[in-house]
PDB file of C-alpha atoms and ligand atoms in Angstrom:
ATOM      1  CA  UNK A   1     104.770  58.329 109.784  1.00  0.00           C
ATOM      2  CA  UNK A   2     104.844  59.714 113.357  1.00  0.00           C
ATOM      3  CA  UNK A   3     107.806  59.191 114.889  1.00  0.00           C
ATOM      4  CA  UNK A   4     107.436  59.660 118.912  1.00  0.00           C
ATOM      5  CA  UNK A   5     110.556  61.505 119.909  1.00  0.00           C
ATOM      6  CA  UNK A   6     112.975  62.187 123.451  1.00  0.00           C
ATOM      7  CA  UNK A   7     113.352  65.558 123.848  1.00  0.00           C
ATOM      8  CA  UNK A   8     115.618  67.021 126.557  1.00  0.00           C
ATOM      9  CA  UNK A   9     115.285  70.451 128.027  1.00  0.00           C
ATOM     10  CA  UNK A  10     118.387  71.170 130.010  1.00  0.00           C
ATOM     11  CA  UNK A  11     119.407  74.296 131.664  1.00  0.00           C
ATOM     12  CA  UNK A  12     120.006  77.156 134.816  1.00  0.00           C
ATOM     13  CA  UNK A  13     117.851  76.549 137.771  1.00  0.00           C
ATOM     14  CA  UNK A  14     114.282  79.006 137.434  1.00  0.00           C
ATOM     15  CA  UNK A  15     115.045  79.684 133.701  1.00  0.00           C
ATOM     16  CA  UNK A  16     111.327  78.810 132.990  1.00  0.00           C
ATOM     17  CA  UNK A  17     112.359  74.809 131.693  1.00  0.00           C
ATOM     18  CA  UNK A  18     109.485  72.995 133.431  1.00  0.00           C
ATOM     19  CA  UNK A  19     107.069  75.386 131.888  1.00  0.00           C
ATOM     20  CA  UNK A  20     108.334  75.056 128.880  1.00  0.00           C
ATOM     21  CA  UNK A  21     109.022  71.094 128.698  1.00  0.00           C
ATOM     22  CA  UNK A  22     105.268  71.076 129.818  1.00  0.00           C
ATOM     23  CA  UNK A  23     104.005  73.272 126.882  1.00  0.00           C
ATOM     24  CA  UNK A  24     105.832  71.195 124.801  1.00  0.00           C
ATOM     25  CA  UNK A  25     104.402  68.102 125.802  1.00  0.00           C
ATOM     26  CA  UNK A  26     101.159  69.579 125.684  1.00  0.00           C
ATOM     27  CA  UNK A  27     101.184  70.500 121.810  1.00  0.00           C
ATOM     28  CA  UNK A  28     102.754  67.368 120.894  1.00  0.00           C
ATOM     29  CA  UNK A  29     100.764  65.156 123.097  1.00  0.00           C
ATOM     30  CA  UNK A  30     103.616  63.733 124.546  1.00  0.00           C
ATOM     31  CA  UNK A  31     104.502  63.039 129.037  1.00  0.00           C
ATOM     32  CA  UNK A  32     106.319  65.630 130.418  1.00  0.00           C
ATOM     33  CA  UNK A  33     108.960  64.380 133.539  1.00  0.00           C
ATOM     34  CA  UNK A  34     110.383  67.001 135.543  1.00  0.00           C
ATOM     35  CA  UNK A  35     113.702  65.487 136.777  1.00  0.00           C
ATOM     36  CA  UNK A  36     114.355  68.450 139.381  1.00  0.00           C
ATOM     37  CA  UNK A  37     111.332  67.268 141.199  1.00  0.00           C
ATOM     38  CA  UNK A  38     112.902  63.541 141.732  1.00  0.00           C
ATOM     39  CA  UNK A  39     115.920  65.620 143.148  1.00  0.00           C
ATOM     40  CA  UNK A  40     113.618  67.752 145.046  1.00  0.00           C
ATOM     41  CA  UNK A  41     111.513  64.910 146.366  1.00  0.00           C
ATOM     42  CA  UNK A  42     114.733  63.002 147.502  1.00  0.00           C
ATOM     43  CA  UNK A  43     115.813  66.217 149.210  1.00  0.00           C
ATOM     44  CA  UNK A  44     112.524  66.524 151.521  1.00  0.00           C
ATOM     45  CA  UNK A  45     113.059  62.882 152.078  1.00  0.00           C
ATOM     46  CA  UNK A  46     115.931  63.384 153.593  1.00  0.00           C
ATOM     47  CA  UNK A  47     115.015  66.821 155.536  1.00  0.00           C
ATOM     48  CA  UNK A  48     111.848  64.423 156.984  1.00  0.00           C
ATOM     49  CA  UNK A  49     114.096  61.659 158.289  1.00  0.00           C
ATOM     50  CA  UNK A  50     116.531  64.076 160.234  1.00  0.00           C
ATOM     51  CA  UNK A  51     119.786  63.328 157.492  1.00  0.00           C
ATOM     52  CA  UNK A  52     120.574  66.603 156.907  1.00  0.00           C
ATOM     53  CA  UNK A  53     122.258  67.610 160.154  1.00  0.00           C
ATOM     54  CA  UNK A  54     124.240  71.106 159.755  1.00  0.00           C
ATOM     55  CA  UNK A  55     123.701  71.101 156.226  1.00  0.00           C
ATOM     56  CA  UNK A  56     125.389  68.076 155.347  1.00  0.00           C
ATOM     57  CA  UNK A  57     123.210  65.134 154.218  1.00  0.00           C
ATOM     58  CA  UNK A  58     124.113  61.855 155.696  1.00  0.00           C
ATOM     59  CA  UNK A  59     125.298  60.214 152.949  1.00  0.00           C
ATOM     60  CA  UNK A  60     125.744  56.783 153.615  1.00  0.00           C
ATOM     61  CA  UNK A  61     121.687  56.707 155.944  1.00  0.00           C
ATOM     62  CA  UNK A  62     120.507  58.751 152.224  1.00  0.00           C
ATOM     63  CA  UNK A  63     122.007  55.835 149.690  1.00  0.00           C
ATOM     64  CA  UNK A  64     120.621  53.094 152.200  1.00  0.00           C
ATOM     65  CA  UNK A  65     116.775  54.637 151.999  1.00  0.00           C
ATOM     66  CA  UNK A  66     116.733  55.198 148.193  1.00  0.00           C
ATOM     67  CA  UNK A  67     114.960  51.980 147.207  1.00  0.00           C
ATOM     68  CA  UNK A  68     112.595  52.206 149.577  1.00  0.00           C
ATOM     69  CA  UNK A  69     111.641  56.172 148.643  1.00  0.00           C
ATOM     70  CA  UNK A  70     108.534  55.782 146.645  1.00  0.00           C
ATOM     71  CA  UNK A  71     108.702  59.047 144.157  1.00  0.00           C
ATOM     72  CA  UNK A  72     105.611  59.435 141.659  1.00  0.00           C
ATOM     73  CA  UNK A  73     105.400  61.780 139.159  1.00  0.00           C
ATOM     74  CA  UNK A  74     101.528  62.482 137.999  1.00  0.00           C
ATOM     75  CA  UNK A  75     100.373  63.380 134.643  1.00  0.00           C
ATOM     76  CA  UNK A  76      98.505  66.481 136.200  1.00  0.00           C
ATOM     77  CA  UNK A  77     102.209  67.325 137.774  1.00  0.00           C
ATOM     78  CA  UNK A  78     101.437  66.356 141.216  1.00  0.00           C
ATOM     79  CA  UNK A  79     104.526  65.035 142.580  1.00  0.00           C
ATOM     80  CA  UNK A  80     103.865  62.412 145.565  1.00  0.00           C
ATOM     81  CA  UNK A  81     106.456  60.987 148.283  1.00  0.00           C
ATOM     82  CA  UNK A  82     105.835  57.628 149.942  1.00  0.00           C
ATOM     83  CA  UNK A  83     101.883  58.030 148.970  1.00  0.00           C
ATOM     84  CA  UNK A  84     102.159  61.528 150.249  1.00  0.00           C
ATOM     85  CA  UNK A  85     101.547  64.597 148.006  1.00  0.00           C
ATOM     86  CA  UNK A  86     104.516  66.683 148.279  1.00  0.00           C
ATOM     87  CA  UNK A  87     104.063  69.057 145.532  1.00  0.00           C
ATOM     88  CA  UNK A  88     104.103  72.167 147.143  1.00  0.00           C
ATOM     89  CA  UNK A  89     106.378  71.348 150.100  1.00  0.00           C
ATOM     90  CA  UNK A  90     109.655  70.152 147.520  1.00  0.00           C
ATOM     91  CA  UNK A  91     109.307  74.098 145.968  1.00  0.00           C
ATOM     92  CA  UNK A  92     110.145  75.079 149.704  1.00  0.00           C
ATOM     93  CA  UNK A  93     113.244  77.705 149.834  1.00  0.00           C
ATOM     94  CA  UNK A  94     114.471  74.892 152.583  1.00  0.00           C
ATOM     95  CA  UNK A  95     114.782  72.252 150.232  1.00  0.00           C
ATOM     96  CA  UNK A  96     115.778  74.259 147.204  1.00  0.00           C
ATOM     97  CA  UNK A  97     118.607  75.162 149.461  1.00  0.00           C
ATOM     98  CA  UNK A  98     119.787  71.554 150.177  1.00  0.00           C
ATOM     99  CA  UNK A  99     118.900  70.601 146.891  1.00  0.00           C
ATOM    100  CA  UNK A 100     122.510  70.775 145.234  1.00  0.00           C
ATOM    101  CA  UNK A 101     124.124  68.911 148.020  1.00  0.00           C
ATOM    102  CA  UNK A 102     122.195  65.811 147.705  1.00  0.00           C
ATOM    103  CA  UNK A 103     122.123  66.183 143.636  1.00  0.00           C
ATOM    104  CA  UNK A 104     125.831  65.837 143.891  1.00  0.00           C
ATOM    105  CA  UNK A 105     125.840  62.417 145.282  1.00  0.00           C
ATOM    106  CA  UNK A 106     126.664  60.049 142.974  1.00  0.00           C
ATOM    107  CA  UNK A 107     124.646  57.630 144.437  1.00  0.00           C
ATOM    108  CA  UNK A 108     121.911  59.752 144.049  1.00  0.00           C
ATOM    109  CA  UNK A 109     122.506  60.590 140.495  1.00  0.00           C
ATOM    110  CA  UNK A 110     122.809  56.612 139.115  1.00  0.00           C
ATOM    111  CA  UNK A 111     119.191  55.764 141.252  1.00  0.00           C
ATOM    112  CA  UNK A 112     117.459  58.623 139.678  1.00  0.00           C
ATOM    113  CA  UNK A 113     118.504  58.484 135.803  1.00  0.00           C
ATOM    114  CA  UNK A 114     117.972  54.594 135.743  1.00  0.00           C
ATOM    115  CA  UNK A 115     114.528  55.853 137.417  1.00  0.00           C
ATOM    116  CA  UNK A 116     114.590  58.479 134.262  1.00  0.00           C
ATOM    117  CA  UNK A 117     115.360  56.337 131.914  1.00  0.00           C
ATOM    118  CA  UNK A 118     112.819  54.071 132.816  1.00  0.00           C
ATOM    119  CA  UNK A 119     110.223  56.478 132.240  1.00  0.00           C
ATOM    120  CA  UNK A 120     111.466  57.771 128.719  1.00  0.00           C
ATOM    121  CA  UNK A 121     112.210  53.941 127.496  1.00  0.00           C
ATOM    122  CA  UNK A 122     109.202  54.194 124.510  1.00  0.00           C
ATOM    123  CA  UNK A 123     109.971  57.834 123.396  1.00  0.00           C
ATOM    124  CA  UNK A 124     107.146  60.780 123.271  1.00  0.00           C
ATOM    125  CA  UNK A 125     108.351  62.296 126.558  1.00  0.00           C
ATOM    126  CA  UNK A 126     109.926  65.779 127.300  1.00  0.00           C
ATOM    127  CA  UNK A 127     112.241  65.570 130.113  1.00  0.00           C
ATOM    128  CA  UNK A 128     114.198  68.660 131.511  1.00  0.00           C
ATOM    129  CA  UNK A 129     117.153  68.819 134.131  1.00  0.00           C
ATOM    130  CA  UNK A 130     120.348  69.260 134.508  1.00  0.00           C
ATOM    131  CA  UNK A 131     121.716  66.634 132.807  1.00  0.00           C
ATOM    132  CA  UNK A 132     119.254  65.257 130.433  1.00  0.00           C
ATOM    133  CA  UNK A 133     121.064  65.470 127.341  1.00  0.00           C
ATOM    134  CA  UNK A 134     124.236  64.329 128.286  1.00  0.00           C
ATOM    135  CA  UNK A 135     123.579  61.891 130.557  1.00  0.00           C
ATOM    136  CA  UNK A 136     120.124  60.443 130.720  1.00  0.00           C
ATOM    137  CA  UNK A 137     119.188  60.942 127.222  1.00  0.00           C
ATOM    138  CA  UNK A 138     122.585  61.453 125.131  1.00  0.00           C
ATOM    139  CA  UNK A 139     120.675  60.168 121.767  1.00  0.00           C
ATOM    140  CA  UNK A 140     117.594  62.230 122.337  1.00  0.00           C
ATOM    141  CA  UNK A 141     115.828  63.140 119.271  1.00  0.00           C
ATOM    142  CA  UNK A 142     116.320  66.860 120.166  1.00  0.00           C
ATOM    143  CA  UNK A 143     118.193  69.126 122.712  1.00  0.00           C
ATOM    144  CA  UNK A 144     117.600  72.322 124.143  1.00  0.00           C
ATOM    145  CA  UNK A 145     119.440  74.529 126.275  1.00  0.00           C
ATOM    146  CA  UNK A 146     117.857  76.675 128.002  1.00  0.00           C
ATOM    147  CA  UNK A 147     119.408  80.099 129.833  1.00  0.00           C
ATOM    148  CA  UNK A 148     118.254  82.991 130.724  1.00  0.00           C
ATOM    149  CA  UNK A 149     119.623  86.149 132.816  1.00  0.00           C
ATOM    150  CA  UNK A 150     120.061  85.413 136.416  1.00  0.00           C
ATOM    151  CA  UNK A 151     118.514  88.534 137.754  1.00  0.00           C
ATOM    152  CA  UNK A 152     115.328  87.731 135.119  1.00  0.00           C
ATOM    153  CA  UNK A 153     115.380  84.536 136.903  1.00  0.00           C
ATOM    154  CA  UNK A 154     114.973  86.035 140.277  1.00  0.00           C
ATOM    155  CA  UNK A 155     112.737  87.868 139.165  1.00  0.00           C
ATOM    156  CA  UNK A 156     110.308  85.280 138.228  1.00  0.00           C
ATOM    157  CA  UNK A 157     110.640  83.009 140.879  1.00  0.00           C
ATOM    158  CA  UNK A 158     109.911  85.743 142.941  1.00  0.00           C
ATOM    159  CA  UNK A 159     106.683  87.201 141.846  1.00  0.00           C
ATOM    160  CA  UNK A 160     105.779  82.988 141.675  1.00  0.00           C
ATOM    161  CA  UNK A 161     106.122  82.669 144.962  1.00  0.00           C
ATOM    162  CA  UNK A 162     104.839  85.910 146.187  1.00  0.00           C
ATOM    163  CA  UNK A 163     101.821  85.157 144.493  1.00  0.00           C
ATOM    164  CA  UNK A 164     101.441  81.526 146.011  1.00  0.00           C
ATOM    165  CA  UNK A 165     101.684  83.843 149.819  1.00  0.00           C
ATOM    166  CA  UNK A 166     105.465  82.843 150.372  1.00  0.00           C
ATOM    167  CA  UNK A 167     107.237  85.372 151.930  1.00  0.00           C
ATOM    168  CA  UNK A 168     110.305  85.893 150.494  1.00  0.00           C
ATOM    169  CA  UNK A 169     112.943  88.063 149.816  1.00  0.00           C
ATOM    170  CA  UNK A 170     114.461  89.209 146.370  1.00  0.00           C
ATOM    171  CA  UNK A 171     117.856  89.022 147.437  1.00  0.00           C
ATOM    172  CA  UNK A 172     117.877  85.643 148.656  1.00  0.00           C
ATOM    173  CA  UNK A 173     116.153  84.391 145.662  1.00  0.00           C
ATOM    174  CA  UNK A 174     118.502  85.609 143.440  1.00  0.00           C
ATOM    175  CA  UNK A 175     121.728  84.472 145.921  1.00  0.00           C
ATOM    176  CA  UNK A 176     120.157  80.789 146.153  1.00  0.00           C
ATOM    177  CA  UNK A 177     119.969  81.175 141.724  1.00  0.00           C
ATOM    178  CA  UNK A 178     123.683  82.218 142.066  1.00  0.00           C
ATOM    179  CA  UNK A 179     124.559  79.480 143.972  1.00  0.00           C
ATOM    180  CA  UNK A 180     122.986  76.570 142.834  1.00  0.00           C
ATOM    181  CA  UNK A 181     124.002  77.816 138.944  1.00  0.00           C
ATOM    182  CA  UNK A 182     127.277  77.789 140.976  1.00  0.00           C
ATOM    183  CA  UNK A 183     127.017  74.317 142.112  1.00  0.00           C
ATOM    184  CA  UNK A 184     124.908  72.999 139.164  1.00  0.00           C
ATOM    185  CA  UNK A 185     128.109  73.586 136.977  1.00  0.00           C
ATOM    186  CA  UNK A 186     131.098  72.488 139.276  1.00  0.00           C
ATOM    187  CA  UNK A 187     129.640  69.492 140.799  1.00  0.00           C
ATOM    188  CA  UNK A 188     131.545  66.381 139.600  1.00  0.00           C
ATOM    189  CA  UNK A 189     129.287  63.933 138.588  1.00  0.00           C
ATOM    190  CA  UNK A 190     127.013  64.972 135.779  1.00  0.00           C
ATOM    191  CA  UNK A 191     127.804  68.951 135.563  1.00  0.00           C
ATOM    192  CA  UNK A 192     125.636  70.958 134.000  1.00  0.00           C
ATOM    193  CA  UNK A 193     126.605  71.540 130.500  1.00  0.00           C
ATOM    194  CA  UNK A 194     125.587  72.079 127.359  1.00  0.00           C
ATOM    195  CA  UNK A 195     125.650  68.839 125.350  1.00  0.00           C
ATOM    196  CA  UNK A 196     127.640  69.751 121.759  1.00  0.00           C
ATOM    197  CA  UNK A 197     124.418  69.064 119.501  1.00  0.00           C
ATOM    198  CA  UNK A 198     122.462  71.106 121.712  1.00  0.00           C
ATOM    199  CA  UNK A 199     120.191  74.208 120.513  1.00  0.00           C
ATOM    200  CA  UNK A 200     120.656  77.334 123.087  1.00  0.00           C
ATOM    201  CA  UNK A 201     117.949  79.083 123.665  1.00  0.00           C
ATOM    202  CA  UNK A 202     118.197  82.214 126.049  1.00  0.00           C
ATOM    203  CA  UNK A 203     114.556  83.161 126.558  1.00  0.00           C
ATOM    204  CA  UNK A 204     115.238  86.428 129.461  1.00  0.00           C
ATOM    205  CA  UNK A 205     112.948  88.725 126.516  1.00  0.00           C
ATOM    206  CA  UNK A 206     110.696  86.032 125.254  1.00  0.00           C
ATOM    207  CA  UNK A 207     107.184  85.028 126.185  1.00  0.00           C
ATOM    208  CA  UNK A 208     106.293  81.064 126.308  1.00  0.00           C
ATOM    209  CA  UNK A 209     103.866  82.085 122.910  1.00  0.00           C
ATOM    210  CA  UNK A 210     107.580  83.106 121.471  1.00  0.00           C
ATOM    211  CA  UNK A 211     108.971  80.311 122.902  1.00  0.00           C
ATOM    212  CA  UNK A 212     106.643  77.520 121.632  1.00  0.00           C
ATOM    213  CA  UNK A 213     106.832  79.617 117.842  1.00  0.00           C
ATOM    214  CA  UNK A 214     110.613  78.979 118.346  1.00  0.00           C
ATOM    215  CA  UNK A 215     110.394  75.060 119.347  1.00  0.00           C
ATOM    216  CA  UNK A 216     107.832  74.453 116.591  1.00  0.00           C
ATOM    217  CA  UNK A 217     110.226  75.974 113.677  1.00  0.00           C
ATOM    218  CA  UNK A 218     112.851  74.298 115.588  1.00  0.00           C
ATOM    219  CA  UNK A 219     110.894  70.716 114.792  1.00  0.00           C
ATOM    220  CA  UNK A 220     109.962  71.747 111.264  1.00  0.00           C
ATOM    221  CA  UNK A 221     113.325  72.228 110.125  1.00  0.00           C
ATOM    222  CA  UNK A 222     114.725  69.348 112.420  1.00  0.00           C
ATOM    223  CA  UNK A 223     113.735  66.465 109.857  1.00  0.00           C
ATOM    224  CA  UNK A 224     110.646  65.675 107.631  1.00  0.00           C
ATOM    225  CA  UNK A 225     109.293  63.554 109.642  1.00  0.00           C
ATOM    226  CA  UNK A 226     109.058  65.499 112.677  1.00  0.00           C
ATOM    227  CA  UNK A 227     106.500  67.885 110.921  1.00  0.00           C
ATOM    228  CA  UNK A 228     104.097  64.994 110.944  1.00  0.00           C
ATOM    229  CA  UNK A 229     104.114  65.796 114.997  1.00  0.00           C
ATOM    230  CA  UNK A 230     102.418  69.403 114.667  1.00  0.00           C
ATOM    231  CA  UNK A 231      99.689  67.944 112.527  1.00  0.00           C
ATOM    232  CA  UNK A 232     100.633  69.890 109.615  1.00  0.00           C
ATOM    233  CA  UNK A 233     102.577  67.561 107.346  1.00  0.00           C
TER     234      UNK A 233
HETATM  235  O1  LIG B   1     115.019  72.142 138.082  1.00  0.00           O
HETATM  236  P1  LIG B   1     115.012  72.335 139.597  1.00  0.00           P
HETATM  237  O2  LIG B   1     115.531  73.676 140.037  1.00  0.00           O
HETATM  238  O3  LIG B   1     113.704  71.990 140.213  1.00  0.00           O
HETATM  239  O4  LIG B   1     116.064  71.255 140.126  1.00  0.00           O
HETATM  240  C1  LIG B   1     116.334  71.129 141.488  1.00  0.00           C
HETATM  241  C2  LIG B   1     117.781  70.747 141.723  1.00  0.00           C
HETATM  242  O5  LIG B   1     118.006  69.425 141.270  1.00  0.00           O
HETATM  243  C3  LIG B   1     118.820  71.641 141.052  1.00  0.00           C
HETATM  244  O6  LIG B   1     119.488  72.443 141.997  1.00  0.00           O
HETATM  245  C4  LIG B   1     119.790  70.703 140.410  1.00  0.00           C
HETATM  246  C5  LIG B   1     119.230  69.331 140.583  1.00  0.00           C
HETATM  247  N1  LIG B   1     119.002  68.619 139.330  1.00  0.00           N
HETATM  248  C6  LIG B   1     120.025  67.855 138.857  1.00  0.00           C
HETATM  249  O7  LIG B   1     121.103  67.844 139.450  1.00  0.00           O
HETATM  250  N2  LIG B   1     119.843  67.113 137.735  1.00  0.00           N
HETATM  251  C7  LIG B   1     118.682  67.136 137.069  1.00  0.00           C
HETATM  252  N3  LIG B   1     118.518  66.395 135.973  1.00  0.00           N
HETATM  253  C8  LIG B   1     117.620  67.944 137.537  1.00  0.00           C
HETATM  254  C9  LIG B   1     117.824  68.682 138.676  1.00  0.00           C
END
């Protein structure tokens, strides 16, 4: 009998997760919610309404708005603020810079994984983030882990955004990856970290075909019923 399972893709910031999650969702016909983009679309909230004077986001102005943000997250990955689509403008380098700051507010945090774990209440989602496993989803049906080489994760981002016409440097890519894996894993509240029962995966020499063959082998051996998912019994 098909089971519809929570998985949770945590891991390093550009280390290929939201492709992944997506693929995954794809094969198994499952949603796919990209939790950085929540962050992300809180950030440009925040860079829109002046709260981010110097830097430093105005806390107290930030936790005040956040029932009133309207953040949707579309099936066809269009992400959309306040009826406004923001997709493009929340993978700005402005708001990947500020990004961390407002993720570490705990305010911010307890909005967005009741938000979270709203969306993955009936199972058959993929969600990836930071803290997914440990936090949002701690009894998810399976865990991943994703890493990956920071200067392979540079890389990547780089020729992404070169090829969308963003002009941007290598260096600062890979010193924005530094930091936020930096701040990602000495923040406070929810640090990233590997949840104990998660699988690592460090994909810096694999291709998303590897990948997926790795996921789906993953699933088979993960329980009998879980091979019902890929169709093949
Ligand atoms: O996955 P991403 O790079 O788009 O995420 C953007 C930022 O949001 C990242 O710097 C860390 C934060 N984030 C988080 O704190 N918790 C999550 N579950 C997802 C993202």
């Amino acid at each position: 009998m098909k089971k519809d399972l929570t998985i949770a893709i945590d891991g390093f910031s550009s280390g290929g997760k939201s492709t992944f999650a997506r693929a995954i969702a794809a094969r198994l016909g499952y949603v796919f919610i990209d939790s950085g983009a929540m962050y992300r679309a809180v950030t440009l909230w925040a860079l829109r309404h002046g709260l981010v004077a110097g830097g430093v986001p105005d806390e107290a102005a930030l936790v005040a708005a956040l029932g009133d943000m309207r953040i949707e997250l579309w099936p066809d990955g269009r992400v959309s603020l306040d009826g406004d689509d923001v997709t493009e403008a929340i993978r700005s380098l402005e708001v990947s810079e500020f990004v961390s700051r407002v993720s570490s507010i705990g305010a911010v945090r307890e909005h967005l994984v009741a938000l979270q774990r709203g969306m993955g209440r009936d199972g058959g989602v993929v969600m990836d983030g930071r803290d997914i496993g440990t936090v949002v989803f701690p009894d998810a049906d399976l865990k991943i882990f994703l890493t990956a080489d920071p200067a392979v994760r540079a890389r990547r981002r780089y020729d992404e955004l070169r090829a969308a016409g963003v002009d941007v440097s290598l260096a600062d890519i890979e010193r924005n990856i530094r930091e936020r894996d930096h701040q990602d894993q000495t923040r406070t509240i929810n640090p990233l970290r590997r949840a104990p029962d998660a699988v690592v995966l460090d994909n810096s020499n694999m291709t998303l075909g590897e990948q997926m063959e790795w996921v789906e082998k993953l699933i088979h051996s993960s329980g009998k019923n879980h091979k019902d998912l890929l169709n093949e019994g």
